[in-house]
Amino acid sequence: MGRILNFIREWTLPCAMAFGTCVYLLFSEVSFLEPVGNAVGPFFIEIMPLLVFAILYVTFCKIRLHDLKFSMWHIWLQVIRLSLAGLLIVIMTGAGHETKLVLEGMFICVMCPTAAAAAVITGKLGGSIASMTVYTLIDNALTAILIPIMFPLVEKESGVSFAASFMMILEKVVLVLILPFICAMATRRWLPDLAGKIKAAENLGFYMWAFNLSIVMGITLHYILTSGISGLTMALMIAAPLAVTFMLFGIGKGVGRHYGDSICGGQALGQKNTIVGIWLTVTYLNPVAAIAPCAYVVWQNLVNAWQLWCKEKYGEVKW
């Protein structure tokens, strides 16, 4: 029993992904459980922002206001992200249907805003939660402005409304990033004993995120299994995000290392809010392209799991 618990602790993220996969397959394949599964899925999608809120509240209770500082790597990563997205739009011009579909999936993986919960993994790896928080604010705000500008270039008839997309992302940013931050700072100021207890529970936010990941994995598997595309296109839609994952994490770490913040740089550019990406793709682009951010969920969390294992075993991330 002890060996099993140690294995789960060392490989929490893959275990969470496997759990989410098994639960989804159970509800989708066992006929008498299908009605329950149909009700549970939408319920979890609705409460997911609240789960992320709780995760970040716990995480933000560990930082102080004067730790929030701007760095030049925040700007450089935005320049790189937008340059890569622009390059993909140019390559898409004149591409065939299936090729464009794969490129569209890669585009959404690049343009996807940084996950609000990236601060959880960053803190677990020994990076600066405060610096990641500042970057996430910048990244989400810029994404909200650029999506209605760039999406019509990808799908000419996407019909994306500036006000609609801006308000959708703004709402998510306020709920899952700003509000828990304000509550955490208020707790530190007026309820220091509670903040101290939360801070003492070092892995609480991480295990809450793992639970959230299992839900995301079930949603991801649903999109992949119900897409109805050819085997070759499916293979490309799954493999291309793997290349994008390594590219984004690698570039982010390289830029961050230049400023003495390798961990933050890698997580900032590599760890994406794929739920927002999936929603945007299904709503405004070709819905089939949502398979790419679904695959990205798997790849980015396998990278995170490997980094956490390195941190646990060697005391540092060897990348």
Coordinates of N, CA, C and O in Angstrom, one line a residue, residues 142-250:
L142 N -4.0 40.6 -23.0 CA -3.6 40.8 -24.4 C -4.4 39.8 -25.3 O -4.8 40.2 -26.4
T143 N -4.6 38.6 -24.8 CA -5.3 37.6 -25.6 C -6.7 38.1 -25.8 O -7.3 37.9 -27.0
A144 N -7.4 38.6 -24.8 CA -8.7 39.1 -25.0 C -8.9 40.2 -26.1 O -9.9 40.3 -26.8
I145 N -7.8 41.0 -26.2 CA -7.8 42.1 -27.2 C -7.6 41.5 -28.6 O -8.2 41.9 -29.6
L146 N -6.6 40.5 -28.7 CA -6.1 40.1 -30.0 C -7.0 39.0 -30.7 O -7.0 38.9 -31.9
I147 N -7.7 38.2 -29.9 CA -8.6 37.1 -30.4 C -9.5 37.7 -31.5 O -9.6 37.1 -32.6
P148 N -10.3 38.7 -31.2 CA -11.3 39.2 -32.3 C -10.6 39.8 -33.5 O -11.2 40.0 -34.5
I149 N -9.3 40.1 -33.3 CA -8.5 40.7 -34.5 C -8.0 39.6 -35.3 O -8.0 39.6 -36.6
M150 N -7.5 38.5 -34.7 CA -6.8 37.4 -35.4 C -7.7 36.3 -35.9 O -7.4 35.7 -37.0
F151 N -8.7 36.0 -35.2 CA -9.6 34.9 -35.6 C -10.2 35.0 -37.0 O -10.3 34.1 -37.7
P152 N -10.7 36.2 -37.3 CA -11.2 36.4 -38.7 C -10.2 36.1 -39.8 O -10.6 35.8 -40.9
L153 N -8.9 36.3 -39.5 CA -7.9 36.0 -40.5 C -7.7 34.5 -40.6 O -7.2 34.0 -41.7
V154 N -8.1 33.7 -39.6 CA -8.0 32.2 -39.7 C -9.2 31.6 -40.4 O -9.1 30.8 -41.3
E155 N -10.4 32.0 -39.9 CA -11.7 31.6 -40.5 C -12.4 32.9 -41.0 O -12.9 33.7 -40.2
K156 N -12.5 33.1 -42.3 CA -13.0 34.3 -42.9 C -14.4 34.6 -42.5 O -14.8 35.8 -42.4
E157 N -15.2 33.6 -42.1 CA -16.6 33.8 -41.7 C -16.8 33.4 -40.3 O -17.8 32.9 -39.9
S158 N -15.8 33.6 -39.5 CA -15.9 33.2 -38.1 C -16.9 34.0 -37.3 O -17.4 33.6 -36.3
G159 N -17.2 35.3 -37.8 CA -18.2 36.1 -37.1 C -17.9 36.4 -35.7 O -18.9 36.6 -34.9
V160 N -16.6 36.4 -35.3 CA -16.3 36.7 -33.9 C -16.6 38.2 -33.6 O -16.3 39.1 -34.3
S161 N -17.2 38.4 -32.5 CA -17.5 39.7 -32.0 C -16.5 40.1 -31.0 O -16.2 39.4 -30.0
F162 N -15.9 41.3 -31.2 CA -14.9 41.8 -30.3 C -15.5 41.9 -28.9 O -14.8 41.4 -27.9
A163 N -16.6 42.5 -28.7 CA -17.2 42.6 -27.4 C -17.5 41.3 -26.7 O -17.2 41.1 -25.5
A164 N -18.0 40.3 -27.5 CA -18.3 39.0 -26.9 C -17.1 38.3 -26.5 O -17.1 37.7 -25.3
S165 N -16.1 38.2 -27.3 CA -14.9 37.5 -26.9 C -14.1 38.2 -25.8 O -13.6 37.5 -24.9
F166 N -14.1 39.5 -25.9 CA -13.4 40.3 -24.8 C -14.1 40.0 -23.5 O -13.4 39.8 -22.5
M167 N -15.4 40.1 -23.4 CA -16.1 40.0 -22.2 C -16.0 38.5 -21.7 O -16.0 38.3 -20.5
M168 N -16.0 37.6 -22.6 CA -15.9 36.2 -22.2 C -14.6 35.9 -21.4 O -14.6 35.3 -20.3
I169 N -13.5 36.3 -22.0 CA -12.2 36.1 -21.4 C -12.0 37.0 -20.2 O -11.5 36.6 -19.2
L170 N -12.6 38.2 -20.2 CA -12.5 39.1 -19.1 C -13.2 38.5 -17.9 O -12.7 38.5 -16.7
E171 N -14.4 37.9 -18.1 CA -15.1 37.2 -17.1 C -14.3 36.1 -16.4 O -14.3 36.0 -15.2
K172 N -13.7 35.3 -17.3 CA -12.9 34.2 -16.8 C -11.7 34.7 -16.0 O -11.3 34.1 -15.0
V173 N -11.0 35.7 -16.5 CA -9.9 36.3 -15.9 C -10.2 36.8 -14.5 O -9.5 36.5 -13.5
V174 N -11.4 37.5 -14.4 CA -11.8 38.1 -13.1 C -12.1 37.0 -12.1 O -11.7 37.0 -11.0
L175 N -12.9 36.0 -12.6 CA -13.3 34.9 -11.7 C -12.2 34.0 -11.3 O -12.1 33.7 -10.1
V176 N -11.3 33.6 -12.2 CA -10.3 32.6 -11.8 C -8.9 33.2 -11.5 O -8.0 32.4 -11.2
L177 N -8.8 34.5 -11.6 CA -7.5 35.1 -11.3 C -7.5 36.3 -10.4 O -6.9 36.3 -9.4
I178 N -8.3 37.3 -10.8 CA -8.4 38.5 -10.0 C -9.1 38.3 -8.7 O -8.6 38.7 -7.6
L179 N -10.3 37.7 -8.7 CA -11.1 37.5 -7.5 C -10.3 36.7 -6.4 O -10.3 37.0 -5.2
P180 N -9.8 35.5 -6.8 CA -9.1 34.7 -5.8 C -7.8 35.5 -5.3 O -7.5 35.3 -4.1
F181 N -7.2 36.3 -6.1 CA -6.1 37.1 -5.7 C -6.5 38.1 -4.6 O -5.8 38.2 -3.6
I182 N -7.6 38.8 -4.9 CA -8.1 39.8 -3.9 C -8.5 39.1 -2.6 O -8.2 39.6 -1.5
C183 N -9.2 37.9 -2.7 CA -9.6 37.2 -1.5 C -8.4 36.7 -0.7 O -8.4 36.8 0.5
A184 N -7.3 36.3 -1.4 CA -6.1 35.8 -0.8 C -5.4 36.9 0.0 O -4.9 36.8 1.1
M185 N -5.3 38.1 -0.7 CA -4.7 39.3 -0.1 C -5.5 39.7 1.2 O -4.9 40.1 2.2
A186 N -6.8 39.7 1.1 CA -7.6 40.1 2.2 C -7.4 39.1 3.4 O -7.4 39.5 4.5
T187 N -7.3 37.8 3.0 CA -7.1 36.8 4.1 C -5.7 37.0 4.8 O -5.6 37.0 6.0
R188 N -4.7 37.3 4.0 CA -3.4 37.6 4.6 C -3.4 38.8 5.5 O -2.7 38.9 6.5
R189 N -4.3 39.8 5.1 CA -4.3 41.1 5.8 C -5.1 40.9 7.1 O -4.7 41.4 8.2
W190 N -6.3 40.3 7.0 CA -7.3 40.4 8.1 C -7.4 39.0 8.8 O -8.0 39.0 9.9
L191 N -7.0 37.9 8.2 CA -7.1 36.6 8.8 C -5.7 35.9 8.7 O -5.6 34.8 8.0
P192 N -4.7 36.4 9.3 CA -3.4 35.9 9.2 C -3.2 34.5 9.7 O -2.4 33.7 9.1
D193 N -4.0 34.1 10.7 CA -3.9 32.7 11.2 C -4.4 31.7 10.1 O -3.8 30.7 9.9
L194 N -5.5 32.0 9.5 CA -6.0 31.2 8.4 C -5.0 31.1 7.3 O -4.8 30.0 6.7
A195 N -4.5 32.3 6.9 CA -3.5 32.3 5.8 C -2.3 31.4 6.2 O -1.7 30.7 5.3
G196 N -1.9 31.5 7.4 CA -0.7 30.7 7.9 C -1.0 29.2 7.8 O -0.2 28.4 7.4
K197 N -2.2 28.8 8.1 CA -2.6 27.4 8.0 C -2.6 26.9 6.5 O -2.2 25.8 6.2
I198 N -3.2 27.8 5.7 CA -3.2 27.4 4.2 C -1.8 27.3 3.7 O -1.4 26.4 2.9
K199 N -0.9 28.3 4.1 CA 0.5 28.2 3.6 C 1.2 27.0 4.1 O 2.0 26.4 3.4
A200 N 0.9 26.5 5.3 CA 1.5 25.4 5.9 C 1.2 24.1 5.1 O 1.9 23.1 5.1
A201 N 0.0 24.1 4.5 CA -0.5 22.9 3.7 C 0.2 23.0 2.3 O -0.5 23.5 1.4
E202 N 1.4 22.7 2.2 CA 2.2 23.0 1.0 C 1.6 22.4 -0.3 O 1.7 23.1 -1.3
N203 N 1.1 21.2 -0.3 CA 0.7 20.5 -1.5 C -0.8 20.6 -1.8 O -1.3 20.0 -2.7
L204 N -1.5 21.4 -0.9 CA -3.0 21.4 -1.1 C -3.4 21.9 -2.4 O -4.3 21.3 -3.1
G205 N -2.9 23.0 -2.9 CA -3.3 23.6 -4.2 C -2.9 22.6 -5.3 O -3.7 22.5 -6.3
F206 N -1.8 21.9 -5.2 CA -1.3 21.0 -6.3 C -2.3 19.8 -6.4 O -2.7 19.5 -7.5
Y207 N -2.7 19.3 -5.3 CA -3.7 18.1 -5.3 C -5.0 18.5 -5.8 O -5.8 17.8 -6.5
M208 N -5.4 19.8 -5.5 CA -6.7 20.3 -6.0 C -6.6 20.4 -7.5 O -7.6 20.1 -8.2
W209 N -5.5 20.9 -8.0 CA -5.3 21.0 -9.5 C -5.3 19.6 -10.1 O -5.8 19.5 -11.2
A210 N -4.7 18.6 -9.5 CA -4.7 17.3 -10.0 C -6.2 16.8 -10.2 O -6.5 16.1 -11.2
F211 N -7.0 17.1 -9.2 CA -8.4 16.7 -9.3 C -9.1 17.4 -10.5 O -9.8 16.8 -11.3
N212 N -8.8 18.7 -10.7 CA -9.3 19.5 -11.8 C -8.8 18.9 -13.1 O -9.6 18.8 -14.1
L213 N -7.6 18.4 -13.2 CA -7.0 17.9 -14.4 C -7.7 16.6 -14.8 O -7.9 16.3 -16.0
S214 N -8.1 15.8 -13.8 CA -8.9 14.6 -14.2 C -10.2 14.9 -14.9 O -10.6 14.2 -15.8
I215 N -10.8 16.0 -14.5 CA -12.1 16.4 -15.1 C -11.8 16.9 -16.6 O -12.5 16.5 -17.5
V216 N -10.7 17.7 -16.7 CA -10.3 18.2 -18.0 C -10.0 17.0 -18.9 O -10.3 17.0 -20.1
M217 N -9.4 16.0 -18.4 CA -9.0 14.8 -19.2 C -10.2 14.1 -19.8 O -10.2 13.6 -20.9
G218 N -11.3 14.0 -19.0 CA -12.5 13.4 -19.4 C -13.1 14.2 -20.6 O -13.6 13.6 -21.6
I219 N -13.1 15.5 -20.4 CA -13.7 16.4 -21.5 C -12.8 16.2 -22.8 O -13.3 16.2 -23.9
T220 N -11.5 16.2 -22.6 CA -10.6 16.0 -23.7 C -10.8 14.7 -24.5 O -10.9 14.7 -25.7
L221 N -11.0 13.6 -23.8 CA -11.2 12.3 -24.4 C -12.5 12.3 -25.2 O -12.6 11.7 -26.3
H222 N -13.5 13.0 -24.6 CA -14.8 13.1 -25.3 C -14.6 13.7 -26.7 O -15.2 13.2 -27.7
Y223 N -13.9 14.9 -26.8 CA -13.7 15.6 -28.0 C -12.9 14.7 -29.0 O -13.3 14.7 -30.2
I224 N -11.9 14.0 -28.6 CA -11.1 13.2 -29.4 C -11.9 12.0 -30.0 O -11.8 11.7 -31.2
L225 N -12.7 11.3 -29.2 CA -13.4 10.1 -29.6 C -14.6 10.4 -30.4 O -15.1 9.5 -31.1
T226 N -15.1 11.6 -30.4 CA -16.4 11.9 -31.1 C -16.1 12.8 -32.3 O -17.1 13.4 -32.8
S227 N -14.9 13.0 -32.7 CA -14.6 14.0 -33.8 C -15.0 13.5 -35.2 O -15.4 14.3 -36.0
G228 N -14.8 12.2 -35.5 CA -15.2 11.6 -36.8 C -14.4 12.0 -37.9 O -14.8 12.0 -39.1
I229 N -13.0 12.2 -37.7 CA -12.1 12.6 -38.8 C -11.3 11.4 -39.2 O -11.3 10.4 -38.4
S230 N -10.6 11.4 -40.3 CA -9.7 10.3 -40.8 C -8.6 10.0 -39.8 O -8.2 10.9 -39.0
G231 N -8.1 8.8 -39.9 CA -7.0 8.4 -39.0 C -5.7 9.2 -39.2 O -5.1 9.6 -38.2
L232 N -5.3 9.6 -40.4 CA -4.1 10.3 -40.7 C -4.3 11.7 -40.1 O -3.4 12.2 -39.4
T233 N -5.4 12.4 -40.4 CA -5.7 13.7 -39.8 C -5.7 13.7 -38.3 O -5.1 14.6 -37.6
M234 N -6.3 12.7 -37.7 CA -6.3 12.6 -36.3 C -4.9 12.4 -35.7 O -4.5 13.1 -34.7
A235 N -4.0 11.6 -36.4 CA -2.7 11.4 -36.0 C -1.9 12.7 -36.0 O -1.1 13.1 -35.1
L236 N -2.1 13.5 -37.1 CA -1.4 14.8 -37.2 C -2.0 15.8 -36.1 O -1.2 16.6 -35.6
M237 N -3.3 15.8 -35.9 CA -3.9 16.7 -34.9 C -3.4 16.4 -33.5 O -3.3 17.2 -32.6
I238 N -2.9 15.1 -33.2 CA -2.4 14.7 -31.9 C -0.9 15.0 -31.8 O -0.4 15.4 -30.8
A239 N -0.2 14.7 -33.0 CA 1.3 14.8 -33.0 C 1.7 16.3 -33.0 O 2.7 16.6 -32.4
A240 N 1.0 17.1 -33.8 CA 1.4 18.5 -34.0 C 1.5 19.2 -32.6 O 2.4 20.0 -32.4
P241 N 0.5 19.1 -31.8 CA 0.6 19.7 -30.5 C 1.7 19.3 -29.6 O 2.2 20.0 -28.8
L242 N 2.2 18.0 -29.8 CA 3.4 17.6 -29.1 C 4.6 18.4 -29.5 O 5.4 18.9 -28.6
A243 N 4.8 18.7 -30.8 CA 5.9 19.5 -31.3 C 5.7 20.9 -30.7 O 6.7 21.6 -30.3
V244 N 4.5 21.4 -30.7 CA 4.2 22.8 -30.2 C 4.5 22.9 -28.7 O 5.1 23.8 -28.2
T245 N 4.2 21.8 -28.0 CA 4.5 21.8 -26.5 C 6.0 21.9 -26.2 O 6.4 22.7 -25.4
F246 N 6.8 21.1 -26.9 CA 8.2 21.1 -26.7 C 8.8 22.5 -27.1 O 9.7 23.0 -26.5
M247 N 8.3 23.0 -28.2 CA 8.8 24.3 -28.7 C 8.5 25.4 -27.8 O 9.4 26.2 -27.4
L248 N 7.2 25.5 -27.3 CA 6.8 26.6 -26.4 C 7.6 26.5 -25.0 O 8.1 27.5 -24.5
F249 N 7.6 25.3 -24.4 CA 8.3 25.1 -23.2 C 9.8 25.4 -23.4 O 10.4 26.1 -22.5
G250 N 10.4 24.9 -24.5 CA 11.8 25.2 -24.7 C 12.2 26.6 -24.9 O 13.1 27.2 -24.3

